[in-house]
Amino acid sequence: MSLVDRHALLAGPQPLPDEHRQFSLNRRLALNLLRQRVEHSDEVARRAVTTARWRIHDDLVRGDPVRVERPEPQRPGRPG
């Protein structure tokens, strides 16, 4: 058995050129999907930070948004 034959046995079956092209297409698609997911998660995180900042701002500036101020009940006979 020649050295080339031994190397072929150790390396295993080699993919055909068309299979190489398929692997590179799949790799490119997988990387694009990963990039899109990272960009999407970055956008979600950015929106969450912005929302949290506005909530803090609203709490500091506006106070308790649930609080309801009602006028004092008027007593009969007193002009109000």
Tab-separated table of C-alpha atoms in Angstrom:
chain	number	residue	atom	x	y	z
A	1	MET	CA	0.000	0.000	0.000
A	2	SER	CA	1.456	3.348	-1.009
A	3	LEU	CA	1.728	6.425	1.178
A	4	VAL	CA	-1.020	8.146	-0.830
A	5	ASP	CA	-3.381	5.212	-0.276
A	6	ARG	CA	-2.679	5.234	3.482
A	7	HIS	CA	-3.365	8.963	3.652
A	8	ALA	CA	-6.650	8.463	1.794
A	9	LEU	CA	-7.678	5.763	4.275
A	10	LEU	CA	-6.848	7.943	7.281
A	11	ALA	CA	-8.519	11.076	5.859
A	12	GLY	CA	-11.768	9.290	5.108
A	13	PRO	CA	-14.062	9.936	2.181
A	14	GLN	CA	-13.480	13.293	0.532
A	15	PRO	CA	-16.472	15.426	-0.415
A	16	LEU	CA	-17.052	16.129	-4.068
A	17	PRO	CA	-16.567	19.695	-5.364
A	18	ASP	CA	-20.337	20.246	-5.426
A	19	GLU	CA	-20.537	19.186	-1.777
A	20	HIS	CA	-17.846	21.753	-0.936
A	21	ARG	CA	-19.977	24.404	-2.584
A	22	GLN	CA	-23.002	23.272	-0.554
A	23	PHE	CA	-20.964	23.429	2.665
A	24	SER	CA	-19.835	26.969	1.885
A	25	LEU	CA	-23.405	28.040	1.052
A	26	ASN	CA	-24.685	26.507	4.278
A	27	ARG	CA	-21.892	28.174	6.242
A	28	ARG	CA	-22.691	31.533	4.656
A	29	LEU	CA	-26.401	31.134	5.429
A	30	ALA	CA	-25.667	30.095	9.001
A	31	LEU	CA	-23.389	33.104	9.549
A	32	ASN	CA	-26.011	35.440	8.091
A	33	LEU	CA	-28.658	33.992	10.424
A	34	LEU	CA	-26.332	34.420	13.404
A	35	ARG	CA	-25.630	38.035	12.430
A	36	GLN	CA	-29.356	38.751	12.104
A	37	ARG	CA	-30.075	37.215	15.513
A	38	VAL	CA	-27.297	39.235	17.152
A	39	GLU	CA	-28.533	42.453	15.512
A	40	HIS	CA	-32.095	41.679	16.585
A	41	SER	CA	-31.071	40.978	20.183
A	42	ASP	CA	-29.018	44.200	20.192
A	43	GLU	CA	-32.078	46.143	19.052
A	44	VAL	CA	-34.263	44.497	21.711
A	45	ALA	CA	-31.686	45.339	24.392
A	46	ARG	CA	-31.430	48.926	23.131
A	47	ARG	CA	-35.226	49.327	23.322
A	48	ALA	CA	-35.289	47.838	26.827
A	49	VAL	CA	-32.648	50.316	28.023
A	50	THR	CA	-34.545	53.234	26.483
A	51	THR	CA	-37.795	52.096	28.087
A	52	ALA	CA	-36.119	51.715	31.477
A	53	ARG	CA	-34.652	55.233	31.214
A	54	TRP	CA	-38.043	56.729	30.384
A	55	ARG	CA	-39.670	54.863	33.280
A	56	ILE	CA	-37.063	56.237	35.675
A	57	HIS	CA	-37.556	59.707	34.197
A	58	ASP	CA	-41.328	59.459	34.552
A	59	ASP	CA	-41.038	58.279	38.161
A	60	LEU	CA	-38.724	61.172	39.028
A	61	VAL	CA	-40.591	63.905	37.156
A	62	ARG	CA	-44.216	62.859	37.421
A	63	GLY	CA	-44.211	60.980	40.683
A	64	ASP	CA	-46.638	58.157	41.336
A	65	PRO	CA	-48.779	57.837	38.196
A	66	VAL	CA	-51.505	55.962	40.098
A	67	ARG	CA	-52.053	58.713	42.642
A	68	VAL	CA	-55.384	60.485	42.239
A	69	GLU	CA	-55.970	63.897	43.736
A	70	ARG	CA	-59.552	64.666	44.591
A	71	PRO	CA	-60.968	67.941	45.834
A	72	GLU	CA	-61.972	68.175	49.480
A	73	PRO	CA	-65.628	67.328	49.974
A	74	GLN	CA	-67.633	70.529	50.429
A	75	ARG	CA	-69.655	70.978	53.565
A	76	PRO	CA	-73.189	72.176	53.153
A	77	GLY	CA	-73.568	75.925	53.655
A	78	ARG	CA	-69.954	76.811	52.855
A	79	PRO	CA	-69.196	78.516	49.601
A	80	GLY	CA	-66.575	76.639	47.736
